[in-house]
PDB file of C-alpha atoms in Angstrom:
ATOM      1  CA  MET Q 663     134.049 103.365 120.070  1.00  0.00           C
ATOM      2  CA  SER Q 664     130.894 105.226 121.041  1.00  0.00           C
ATOM      3  CA  TYR Q 665     128.179 105.993 118.503  1.00  0.00           C
ATOM      4  CA  MET Q 666     125.866 108.968 118.851  1.00  0.00           C
ATOM      5  CA  LYS Q 667     122.259 107.987 118.240  1.00  0.00           C
ATOM      6  CA  SER Q 668     120.682 111.368 117.494  1.00  0.00           C
ATOM      7  CA  PRO Q 669     118.960 111.304 114.089  1.00  0.00           C
ATOM      8  CA  ALA Q 670     120.143 112.881 110.885  1.00  0.00           C
ATOM      9  CA  ARG Q 671     119.404 116.555 110.373  1.00  0.00           C
ATOM     10  CA  ASN Q 672     117.270 118.105 107.646  1.00  0.00           C
ATOM     11  CA  THR Q 673     117.687 120.651 104.886  1.00  0.00           C
ATOM     12  CA  MET Q 674     115.734 121.697 101.809  1.00  0.00           C
ATOM     13  CA  LEU Q 675     116.145 119.948  98.464  1.00  0.00           C
ATOM     14  CA  GLY Q 676     117.145 122.927  96.372  1.00  0.00           C
ATOM     15  CA  SER Q 677     114.170 125.147  95.591  1.00  0.00           C
ATOM     16  CA  SER Q 678     111.712 122.225  95.574  1.00  0.00           C
ATOM     17  CA  GLY Q 679     110.183 122.936  98.964  1.00  0.00           C
ATOM     18  CA  ILE Q 680     110.920 119.312  99.924  1.00  0.00           C
ATOM     19  CA  ALA Q 681     112.670 118.708 103.247  1.00  0.00           C
ATOM     20  CA  VAL Q 682     115.345 115.993 103.144  1.00  0.00           C
ATOM     21  CA  SER Q 683     117.998 114.626 105.453  1.00  0.00           C
ATOM     22  CA  THR Q 684     121.474 116.112 105.079  1.00  0.00           C
ATOM     23  CA  ILE Q 685     122.827 112.595 104.503  1.00  0.00           C
ATOM     24  CA  ALA Q 686     121.266 110.221 101.964  1.00  0.00           C
ATOM     25  CA  TRP Q 687     121.214 106.446 101.735  1.00  0.00           C
ATOM     26  CA  GLY Q 688     122.105 104.973  98.347  1.00  0.00           C
ATOM     27  CA  MET Q 689     120.878 101.691  96.876  1.00  0.00           C
ATOM     28  CA  TRP Q 690     123.480 100.877  94.246  1.00  0.00           C
ATOM     29  CA  ARG Q 691     124.226  97.630  96.132  1.00  0.00           C
ATOM     30  CA  PHE Q 692     120.639  97.049  97.273  1.00  0.00           C
ATOM     31  CA  ALA Q 693     120.184  93.526  95.961  1.00  0.00           C
ATOM     32  CA  GLY Q 694     118.895  90.005  96.545  1.00  0.00           C
ATOM     33  CA  ASP Q 695     115.507  88.374  96.932  1.00  0.00           C
ATOM     34  CA  ASP Q 696     115.161  88.567 100.719  1.00  0.00           C
ATOM     35  CA  VAL Q 697     112.425  91.164 101.202  1.00  0.00           C
ATOM     36  CA  ALA Q 698     112.633  90.992 104.994  1.00  0.00           C
ATOM     37  CA  LYS Q 699     116.341  91.832 104.905  1.00  0.00           C
ATOM     38  CA  ALA Q 700     115.750  94.598 102.377  1.00  0.00           C
ATOM     39  CA  ARG Q 701     112.989  96.036 104.550  1.00  0.00           C
ATOM     40  CA  GLN Q 702     115.322  95.995 107.550  1.00  0.00           C
ATOM     41  CA  LEU Q 703     117.831  98.105 105.620  1.00  0.00           C
ATOM     42  CA  VAL Q 704     115.196 100.648 104.616  1.00  0.00           C
ATOM     43  CA  GLU Q 705     113.836 100.828 108.153  1.00  0.00           C
ATOM     44  CA  SER Q 706     117.366 101.216 109.543  1.00  0.00           C
ATOM     45  CA  ALA Q 707     117.910 104.252 107.323  1.00  0.00           C
ATOM     46  CA  LEU Q 708     114.580 105.807 108.251  1.00  0.00           C
ATOM     47  CA  ASP Q 709     115.102 105.104 111.959  1.00  0.00           C
ATOM     48  CA  ALA Q 710     118.468 106.906 111.723  1.00  0.00           C
ATOM     49  CA  GLY Q 711     116.665 109.947 110.360  1.00  0.00           C
ATOM     50  CA  ILE Q 712     117.813 109.346 106.778  1.00  0.00           C
ATOM     51  CA  THR Q 713     114.790 110.392 104.730  1.00  0.00           C
ATOM     52  CA  LEU Q 714     116.440 110.809 101.299  1.00  0.00           C
ATOM     53  CA  LEU Q 715     116.813 107.409  99.606  1.00  0.00           C
ATOM     54  CA  ASP Q 716     118.534 107.332  96.217  1.00  0.00           C
ATOM     55  CA  THR Q 717     118.206 104.571  93.639  1.00  0.00           C
ATOM     56  CA  ALA Q 718     118.292 104.238  89.819  1.00  0.00           C
ATOM     57  CA  ASP Q 719     116.883 102.006  87.122  1.00  0.00           C
ATOM     58  CA  ILE Q 720     120.372 100.847  86.139  1.00  0.00           C
ATOM     59  CA  TYR Q 721     121.114  99.483  89.633  1.00  0.00           C
ATOM     60  CA  GLY Q 722     121.120  95.728  89.276  1.00  0.00           C
ATOM     61  CA  PRO Q 723     123.572  94.544  86.616  1.00  0.00           C
ATOM     62  CA  ASP Q 724     126.603  95.527  88.740  1.00  0.00           C
ATOM     63  CA  ASN Q 725     125.280  93.112  91.359  1.00  0.00           C
ATOM     64  CA  GLY Q 726     124.765  90.277  88.874  1.00  0.00           C
ATOM     65  CA  GLU Q 727     121.058  91.042  88.623  1.00  0.00           C
ATOM     66  CA  GLY Q 728     118.830  92.411  85.895  1.00  0.00           C
ATOM     67  CA  PHE Q 729     118.156  95.967  84.838  1.00  0.00           C
ATOM     68  CA  GLY Q 730     115.844  97.625  87.385  1.00  0.00           C
ATOM     69  CA  ALA Q 731     116.481  95.029  90.094  1.00  0.00           C
ATOM     70  CA  ALA Q 732     117.122  97.536  92.911  1.00  0.00           C
ATOM     71  CA  GLU Q 733     113.952  99.470  92.126  1.00  0.00           C
ATOM     72  CA  ALA Q 734     111.987  96.220  91.934  1.00  0.00           C
ATOM     73  CA  LEU Q 735     113.320  95.088  95.319  1.00  0.00           C
ATOM     74  CA  LEU Q 736     112.308  98.391  96.871  1.00  0.00           C
ATOM     75  CA  GLY Q 737     108.899  97.959  95.242  1.00  0.00           C
ATOM     76  CA  ARG Q 738     108.533  94.599  96.983  1.00  0.00           C
ATOM     77  CA  VAL Q 739     109.385  96.277 100.279  1.00  0.00           C
ATOM     78  CA  PHE Q 740     106.673  98.878  99.635  1.00  0.00           C
ATOM     79  CA  ALA Q 741     104.189  96.144  98.786  1.00  0.00           C
ATOM     80  CA  GLU Q 742     104.861  94.492 102.142  1.00  0.00           C
ATOM     81  CA  ALA Q 743     104.997  97.743 104.148  1.00  0.00           C
ATOM     82  CA  PRO Q 744     103.237 100.556 102.211  1.00  0.00           C
ATOM     83  CA  ALA Q 745     103.616 103.075 105.057  1.00  0.00           C
ATOM     84  CA  LEU Q 746     107.380 103.184 104.506  1.00  0.00           C
ATOM     85  CA  ARG Q 747     106.904 105.066 101.237  1.00  0.00           C
ATOM     86  CA  ASP Q 748     105.365 108.011 103.072  1.00  0.00           C
ATOM     87  CA  ARG Q 749     108.334 108.278 105.439  1.00  0.00           C
ATOM     88  CA  MET Q 750     110.900 108.992 102.721  1.00  0.00           C
ATOM     89  CA  VAL Q 751     111.847 111.280  99.871  1.00  0.00           C
ATOM     90  CA  LEU Q 752     112.380 108.864  97.005  1.00  0.00           C
ATOM     91  CA  ALA Q 753     114.997 109.718  94.398  1.00  0.00           C
ATOM     92  CA  SER Q 754     115.676 107.705  91.260  1.00  0.00           C
ATOM     93  CA  LYS Q 755     117.506 108.150  87.998  1.00  0.00           C
ATOM     94  CA  GLY Q 756     117.127 107.163  84.364  1.00  0.00           C
ATOM     95  CA  GLY Q 757     118.624 107.701  80.943  1.00  0.00           C
ATOM     96  CA  ILE Q 758     121.162 104.866  80.846  1.00  0.00           C
ATOM     97  CA  ARG Q 759     120.443 101.929  78.551  1.00  0.00           C
ATOM     98  CA  ILE Q 760     122.614  98.840  78.513  1.00  0.00           C
ATOM     99  CA  GLY Q 761     124.498  98.627  75.240  1.00  0.00           C
ATOM    100  CA  VAL Q 762     123.609 102.162  74.036  1.00  0.00           C
ATOM    101  CA  PRO Q 763     124.754 103.598  76.582  1.00  0.00           C
ATOM    102  CA  TYR Q 764     122.703 106.822  77.057  1.00  0.00           C
ATOM    103  CA  ASP Q 765     119.177 107.646  75.934  1.00  0.00           C
ATOM    104  CA  SER Q 766     117.146 110.598  77.165  1.00  0.00           C
ATOM    105  CA  GLY Q 767     115.246 110.874  73.885  1.00  0.00           C
ATOM    106  CA  ALA Q 768     111.579 111.699  73.540  1.00  0.00           C
ATOM    107  CA  VAL Q 769     110.614 108.051  73.025  1.00  0.00           C
ATOM    108  CA  TYR Q 770     112.707 106.315  75.655  1.00  0.00           C
ATOM    109  CA  LEU Q 771     112.756 108.710  78.630  1.00  0.00           C
ATOM    110  CA  PRO Q 772     108.970 108.716  79.249  1.00  0.00           C
ATOM    111  CA  GLN Q 773     109.037 104.930  79.008  1.00  0.00           C
ATOM    112  CA  ALA Q 774     111.896 104.805  81.515  1.00  0.00           C
ATOM    113  CA  ILE Q 775     109.974 106.950  84.000  1.00  0.00           C
ATOM    114  CA  ASP Q 776     106.873 104.778  83.671  1.00  0.00           C
ATOM    115  CA  ALA Q 777     108.931 101.605  84.034  1.00  0.00           C
ATOM    116  CA  SER Q 778     110.568 102.914  87.218  1.00  0.00           C
ATOM    117  CA  LEU Q 779     107.168 103.726  88.703  1.00  0.00           C
ATOM    118  CA  THR Q 780     105.910 100.258  87.826  1.00  0.00           C
ATOM    119  CA  ARG Q 781     108.897  98.538  89.433  1.00  0.00           C
ATOM    120  CA  LEU Q 782     108.636 100.743  92.519  1.00  0.00           C
ATOM    121  CA  GLY Q 783     104.895 100.222  92.754  1.00  0.00           C
ATOM    122  CA  CYS Q 784     104.266 103.868  93.526  1.00  0.00           C
ATOM    123  CA  GLU Q 785     102.602 106.803  91.815  1.00  0.00           C
ATOM    124  CA  ARG Q 786     105.353 109.393  92.040  1.00  0.00           C
ATOM    125  CA  ILE Q 787     109.115 109.781  92.321  1.00  0.00           C
ATOM    126  CA  ASP Q 788     110.054 112.781  94.476  1.00  0.00           C
ATOM    127  CA  LEU Q 789     113.362 113.538  92.732  1.00  0.00           C
ATOM    128  CA  TYR Q 790     113.921 112.248  89.215  1.00  0.00           C
ATOM    129  CA  GLN Q 791     117.438 112.710  87.893  1.00  0.00           C
ATOM    130  CA  ILE Q 792     118.886 112.278  84.421  1.00  0.00           C
ATOM    131  CA  HIS Q 793     121.633 109.815  85.279  1.00  0.00           C
ATOM    132  CA  ARG Q 794     124.147 110.878  82.635  1.00  0.00           C
ATOM    133  CA  PRO Q 795     123.815 113.379  79.795  1.00  0.00           C
ATOM    134  CA  ASP Q 796     122.695 111.975  76.451  1.00  0.00           C
ATOM    135  CA  LEU Q 797     124.816 113.774  73.871  1.00  0.00           C
ATOM    136  CA  LEU Q 798     122.338 112.888  71.115  1.00  0.00           C
ATOM    137  CA  ALA Q 799     119.308 114.390  72.837  1.00  0.00           C
ATOM    138  CA  HIS Q 800     118.613 118.103  72.499  1.00  0.00           C
ATOM    139  CA  PRO Q 801     118.040 119.595  75.978  1.00  0.00           C
ATOM    140  CA  GLN Q 802     114.670 120.927  74.819  1.00  0.00           C
ATOM    141  CA  GLU Q 803     113.630 117.347  74.014  1.00  0.00           C
ATOM    142  CA  VAL Q 804     114.723 116.137  77.444  1.00  0.00           C
ATOM    143  CA  ALA Q 805     113.028 119.053  79.171  1.00  0.00           C
ATOM    144  CA  ARG Q 806     109.730 118.359  77.415  1.00  0.00           C
ATOM    145  CA  SER Q 807     109.665 114.774  78.667  1.00  0.00           C
ATOM    146  CA  LEU Q 808     110.497 115.861  82.218  1.00  0.00           C
ATOM    147  CA  ASP Q 809     107.944 118.675  82.209  1.00  0.00           C
ATOM    148  CA  ASP Q 810     105.277 116.315  80.891  1.00  0.00           C
ATOM    149  CA  ALA Q 811     106.055 113.758  83.605  1.00  0.00           C
ATOM    150  CA  ARG Q 812     105.904 116.425  86.261  1.00  0.00           C
ATOM    151  CA  ALA Q 813     102.622 117.810  84.942  1.00  0.00           C
ATOM    152  CA  ALA Q 814     101.201 114.284  85.039  1.00  0.00           C
ATOM    153  CA  GLY Q 815     102.222 113.916  88.687  1.00  0.00           C
ATOM    154  CA  LYS Q 816     104.755 111.185  87.969  1.00  0.00           C
ATOM    155  CA  ILE Q 817     107.743 113.131  89.283  1.00  0.00           C
ATOM    156  CA  ARG Q 818     107.843 115.915  91.829  1.00  0.00           C
ATOM    157  CA  SER Q 819     111.197 117.599  91.163  1.00  0.00           C
ATOM    158  CA  ILE Q 820     114.067 117.358  88.678  1.00  0.00           C
ATOM    159  CA  GLY Q 821     117.790 116.851  89.143  1.00  0.00           C
ATOM    160  CA  VAL Q 822     120.861 115.940  87.123  1.00  0.00           C
ATOM    161  CA  SER Q 823     123.675 113.480  87.734  1.00  0.00           C
ATOM    162  CA  ASN Q 824     127.174 113.643  86.232  1.00  0.00           C
ATOM    163  CA  PHE Q 825     126.287 116.787  84.249  1.00  0.00           C
ATOM    164  CA  THR Q 826     128.663 119.674  83.631  1.00  0.00           C
ATOM    165  CA  PRO Q 827     127.515 123.163  84.610  1.00  0.00           C
ATOM    166  CA  ALA Q 828     127.057 124.023  80.923  1.00  0.00           C
ATOM    167  CA  GLN Q 829     124.939 120.926  80.295  1.00  0.00           C
ATOM    168  CA  THR Q 830     122.883 121.806  83.364  1.00  0.00           C
ATOM    169  CA  ASP Q 831     122.339 125.374  82.139  1.00  0.00           C
ATOM    170  CA  ALA Q 832     121.281 124.097  78.723  1.00  0.00           C
ATOM    171  CA  LEU Q 833     118.649 121.791  80.210  1.00  0.00           C
ATOM    172  CA  ALA Q 834     117.460 124.427  82.679  1.00  0.00           C
ATOM    173  CA  ARG Q 835     116.904 126.860  79.809  1.00  0.00           C
ATOM    174  CA  PHE Q 836     114.034 124.709  78.476  1.00  0.00           C
ATOM    175  CA  LEU Q 837     112.455 123.501  81.743  1.00  0.00           C
ATOM    176  CA  SER Q 838     109.408 125.155  83.272  1.00  0.00           C
ATOM    177  CA  VAL Q 839     110.777 124.593  86.803  1.00  0.00           C
ATOM    178  CA  PRO Q 840     114.294 124.933  88.250  1.00  0.00           C
ATOM    179  CA  ILE Q 841     116.703 122.008  88.424  1.00  0.00           C
ATOM    180  CA  VAL Q 842     116.967 121.368  92.156  1.00  0.00           C
ATOM    181  CA  SER Q 843     120.035 119.136  92.419  1.00  0.00           C
ATOM    182  CA  HIS Q 844     123.380 118.002  91.061  1.00  0.00           C
ATOM    183  CA  GLN Q 845     124.739 114.509  91.731  1.00  0.00           C
ATOM    184  CA  PRO Q 846     128.494 114.384  91.039  1.00  0.00           C
ATOM    185  CA  GLU Q 847     131.151 112.061  92.365  1.00  0.00           C
ATOM    186  CA  PHE Q 848     132.782 113.798  95.324  1.00  0.00           C
ATOM    187  CA  SER Q 849     134.952 112.598  98.189  1.00  0.00           C
ATOM    188  CA  PRO Q 850     138.206 113.499  99.947  1.00  0.00           C
ATOM    189  CA  LEU Q 851     139.895 111.605  97.091  1.00  0.00           C
ATOM    190  CA  THR Q 852     137.772 112.924  94.193  1.00  0.00           C
ATOM    191  CA  THR Q 853     137.539 116.689  94.446  1.00  0.00           C
ATOM    192  CA  THR Q 854     136.760 117.644  90.835  1.00  0.00           C
ATOM    193  CA  PRO Q 855     133.493 119.472  91.689  1.00  0.00           C
ATOM    194  CA  LEU Q 856     135.562 121.998  93.648  1.00  0.00           C
ATOM    195  CA  TRP Q 857     137.203 123.105  90.409  1.00  0.00           C
ATOM    196  CA  ASP Q 858     134.825 122.390  87.519  1.00  0.00           C
ATOM    197  CA  GLY Q 859     132.116 124.845  88.519  1.00  0.00           C
ATOM    198  CA  ILE Q 860     129.508 122.384  89.826  1.00  0.00           C
ATOM    199  CA  LEU Q 861     129.637 123.524  93.443  1.00  0.00           C
ATOM    200  CA  ASP Q 862     129.790 127.173  92.371  1.00  0.00           C
ATOM    201  CA  GLN Q 863     126.719 126.722  90.193  1.00  0.00           C
ATOM    202  CA  ALA Q 864     124.893 124.920  92.987  1.00  0.00           C
ATOM    203  CA  MET Q 865     125.562 127.728  95.441  1.00  0.00           C
ATOM    204  CA  GLN Q 866     124.674 130.392  92.875  1.00  0.00           C
ATOM    205  CA  HIS Q 867     121.294 128.840  92.094  1.00  0.00           C
ATOM    206  CA  GLY Q 868     120.462 127.259  95.459  1.00  0.00           C
ATOM    207  CA  MET Q 869     120.756 123.708  94.162  1.00  0.00           C
ATOM    208  CA  SER Q 870     121.402 120.725  96.399  1.00  0.00           C
ATOM    209  CA  VAL Q 871     124.490 118.597  95.778  1.00  0.00           C
ATOM    210  CA  LEU Q 872     124.276 114.844  96.329  1.00  0.00           C
ATOM    211  CA  ALA Q 873     127.748 113.290  96.454  1.00  0.00           C
ATOM    212  CA  TRP Q 874     128.034 109.752  95.132  1.00  0.00           C
ATOM    213  CA  SER Q 875     130.916 107.492  96.183  1.00  0.00           C
ATOM    214  CA  PRO Q 876     131.811 109.676  99.220  1.00  0.00           C
ATOM    215  CA  LEU Q 877     134.403 107.115 100.365  1.00  0.00           C
ATOM    216  CA  GLY Q 878     136.216 107.213  97.042  1.00  0.00           C
ATOM    217  CA  GLY Q 879     134.764 103.984  95.737  1.00  0.00           C
ATOM    218  CA  GLY Q 880     136.040 102.118  98.781  1.00  0.00           C
ATOM    219  CA  ARG Q 881     139.569 103.484  98.466  1.00  0.00           C
ATOM    220  CA  LEU Q 882     139.258 105.190 101.843  1.00  0.00           C
ATOM    221  CA  ALA Q 883     138.124 101.975 103.507  1.00  0.00           C
ATOM    222  CA  LYS Q 884     141.257 100.151 102.362  1.00  0.00           C
ATOM    223  CA  PRO Q 885     143.701 102.851 101.259  1.00  0.00           C
ATOM    224  CA  GLU Q 886     146.456 101.914  98.849  1.00  0.00           C
ATOM    225  CA  GLY Q 887     149.101 104.266  97.552  1.00  0.00           C
ATOM    226  CA  ASP Q 888     150.595 107.428  98.996  1.00  0.00           C
ATOM    227  CA  THR Q 889     147.633 109.736  98.322  1.00  0.00           C
ATOM    228  CA  ALA Q 890     144.889 107.557  99.772  1.00  0.00           C
ATOM    229  CA  SER Q 891     147.068 106.654 102.751  1.00  0.00           C
ATOM    230  CA  ALA Q 892     147.874 110.301 103.468  1.00  0.00           C
ATOM    231  CA  VAL Q 893     144.216 111.321 103.299  1.00  0.00           C
ATOM    232  CA  ALA Q 894     143.158 108.355 105.427  1.00  0.00           C
ATOM    233  CA  ALA Q 895     145.731 109.257 108.077  1.00  0.00           C
ATOM    234  CA  LEU Q 896     144.319 112.773 108.401  1.00  0.00           C
ATOM    235  CA  LEU Q 897     140.776 111.443 108.528  1.00  0.00           C
ATOM    236  CA  ASP Q 898     141.822 108.985 111.224  1.00  0.00           C
ATOM    237  CA  GLN Q 899     143.238 111.825 113.318  1.00  0.00           C
ATOM    238  CA  LYS Q 900     139.919 113.647 113.169  1.00  0.00           C
ATOM    239  CA  ALA Q 901     137.983 110.411 113.749  1.00  0.00           C
ATOM    240  CA  GLU Q 902     139.984 109.593 116.878  1.00  0.00           C
ATOM    241  CA  GLU Q 903     139.514 113.124 118.175  1.00  0.00           C
ATOM    242  CA  ALA Q 904     135.734 112.900 117.680  1.00  0.00           C
ATOM    243  CA  GLY Q 905     135.322 109.281 118.798  1.00  0.00           C
ATOM    244  CA  VAL Q 906     133.959 108.098 115.449  1.00  0.00           C
ATOM    245  CA  ASP Q 907     135.252 106.038 112.552  1.00  0.00           C
ATOM    246  CA  ARG Q 908     137.053 107.085 109.369  1.00  0.00           C
ATOM    247  CA  ALA Q 909     133.890 106.982 107.269  1.00  0.00           C
ATOM    248  CA  ALA Q 910     132.133 109.445 109.580  1.00  0.00           C
ATOM    249  CA  ALA Q 911     135.137 111.743 109.372  1.00  0.00           C
ATOM    250  CA  ALA Q 912     135.066 111.574 105.572  1.00  0.00           C
ATOM    251  CA  TYR Q 913     131.352 112.391 105.442  1.00  0.00           C
ATOM    252  CA  SER Q 914     131.855 115.287 107.847  1.00  0.00           C
ATOM    253  CA  TRP Q 915     134.667 116.672 105.670  1.00  0.00           C
ATOM    254  CA  ILE Q 916     132.328 116.608 102.672  1.00  0.00           C
ATOM    255  CA  MET Q 917     129.495 118.283 104.597  1.00  0.00           C
ATOM    256  CA  ALA Q 918     131.800 121.062 105.840  1.00  0.00           C
ATOM    257  CA  HIS Q 919     131.711 122.689 102.383  1.00  0.00           C
ATOM    258  CA  PRO Q 920     129.363 125.713 102.213  1.00  0.00           C
ATOM    259  CA  ALA Q 921     127.395 124.128  99.352  1.00  0.00           C
ATOM    260  CA  GLY Q 922     125.827 121.880 101.998  1.00  0.00           C
ATOM    261  CA  ILE Q 923     126.830 118.700 100.179  1.00  0.00           C
ATOM    262  CA  ILE Q 924     124.729 115.617 100.976  1.00  0.00           C
ATOM    263  CA  PRO Q 925     126.840 112.432 101.011  1.00  0.00           C
ATOM    264  CA  ILE Q 926     125.098 109.346  99.620  1.00  0.00           C
ATOM    265  CA  VAL Q 927     126.101 106.547 101.983  1.00  0.00           C
ATOM    266  CA  GLY Q 928     125.964 103.140 100.351  1.00  0.00           C
ATOM    267  CA  THR Q 929     126.508 100.725 103.236  1.00  0.00           C
ATOM    268  CA  GLN Q 930     124.174  97.728 103.285  1.00  0.00           C
ATOM    269  CA  ASN Q 931     124.880  96.893 106.926  1.00  0.00           C
ATOM    270  CA  PRO Q 932     122.078  97.838 109.365  1.00  0.00           C
ATOM    271  CA  SER Q 933     124.440  98.631 112.250  1.00  0.00           C
ATOM    272  CA  ARG Q 934     126.563 100.882 110.048  1.00  0.00           C
ATOM    273  CA  ILE Q 935     123.441 102.565 108.718  1.00  0.00           C
ATOM    274  CA  ALA Q 936     122.421 103.267 112.316  1.00  0.00           C
ATOM    275  CA  SER Q 937     125.781 104.966 112.922  1.00  0.00           C
ATOM    276  CA  ILE Q 938     125.528 107.314 109.918  1.00  0.00           C
ATOM    277  CA  PRO Q 939     124.604 110.317 112.124  1.00  0.00           C
ATOM    278  CA  ASP Q 940     128.075 110.051 113.710  1.00  0.00           C
ATOM    279  CA  ALA Q 941     129.123 112.197 110.769  1.00  0.00           C
ATOM    280  CA  TYR Q 942     127.773 115.232 112.632  1.00  0.00           C
ATOM    281  CA  THR Q 943     130.294 114.871 115.449  1.00  0.00           C
ATOM    282  CA  PRO Q 944     133.648 115.878 113.861  1.00  0.00           C
ATOM    283  CA  LYS Q 945     134.273 119.620 113.523  1.00  0.00           C
ATOM    284  CA  TRP Q 946     136.869 120.829 111.038  1.00  0.00           C
ATOM    285  CA  THR Q 947     138.986 123.942 111.309  1.00  0.00           C
ATOM    286  CA  ARG Q 948     139.837 125.633 108.026  1.00  0.00           C
ATOM    287  CA  ALA Q 949     143.452 124.515 108.314  1.00  0.00           C
ATOM    288  CA  GLU Q 950     142.463 120.887 108.953  1.00  0.00           C
ATOM    289  CA  TRP Q 951     140.017 120.850 106.039  1.00  0.00           C
ATOM    290  CA  TYR Q 952     142.620 122.272 103.677  1.00  0.00           C
ATOM    291  CA  ASP Q 953     145.198 119.788 104.946  1.00  0.00           C
ATOM    292  CA  VAL Q 954     142.968 116.955 103.693  1.00  0.00           C
ATOM    293  CA  LEU Q 955     142.479 118.691 100.354  1.00  0.00           C
ATOM    294  CA  GLN Q 956     146.201 119.236  99.889  1.00  0.00           C
ATOM    295  CA  ALA Q 957     146.908 115.618 100.778  1.00  0.00           C
ATOM    296  CA  SER Q 958     144.352 114.591  98.149  1.00  0.00           C
ATOM    297  CA  LEU Q 959     145.937 116.836  95.531  1.00  0.00           C
ATOM    298  CA  GLY Q 960     149.428 115.696  96.459  1.00  0.00           C
ATOM    299  CA  GLU Q 961     150.664 119.260  96.548  1.00  0.00           C
ATOM    300  CA  LYS Q 962     150.340 122.493  98.463  1.00  0.00           C
ATOM    301  CA  LEU Q 963     147.815 125.030  97.316  1.00  0.00           C
ATOM    302  CA  PRO Q 964     149.397 128.245  96.015  1.00  0.00           C
TER     303      PRO Q 964
END
């Protein structure tokens, strides 16, 4: 199998004026205490042209580590190689508290932003996202904390993750700057944003869409069941045609949507990170793209 080595392409992060790669690298599984290995992963992403790196303060416990562990590991990489920070657009998220589970209140959220900056060892986060909506926080309260952090230079732009369009509108109503991005789950197996208004809202307002779990939480890597197997078979046809692997075909299917969706690729393997730009090779006809969607839905569209 041949891998194209041209770097990832760029786009704008919503209305922020920040240029980012059209594929992101995610650090949900960025873990361990080997700084050299961690640095290699970061450098592999940057060398592949991936400039948008996405982490969160809650990344850690799922890997058997403490709260904030992924941010802290990245901070140790920055301490060893400070120039790497200037080569990336750094995205992080906050608002989840273990045992609560959500807190974007006026007391906690500013503390969460400061704690992320401390762990990262940097002065500013380029894209700060509310990880999940806090149903007990008034959007005006959340907006005030975000506006204050932005005015203080702690964050550069604001996004939301796992928000509905209505929740996004409510927060946007009280912010002094536009919300520049959505981060929903989206893949050839999880297509909810096509129907719930998120992609429509993003296109209407010029927001970027960052798709988490673009391989269906691993279900496309090892498909089980009729639906996953049917989708994987169609992706494999396109992958074989383009000379790439199934993952690249899945990312390309996601990016074919006119919202310009940015898949967040979570691989922690340097060689697979280097091959991320293969996702630009497959080209989908309308009929082929809809075939994958219909296989995912398990029924023909009307």
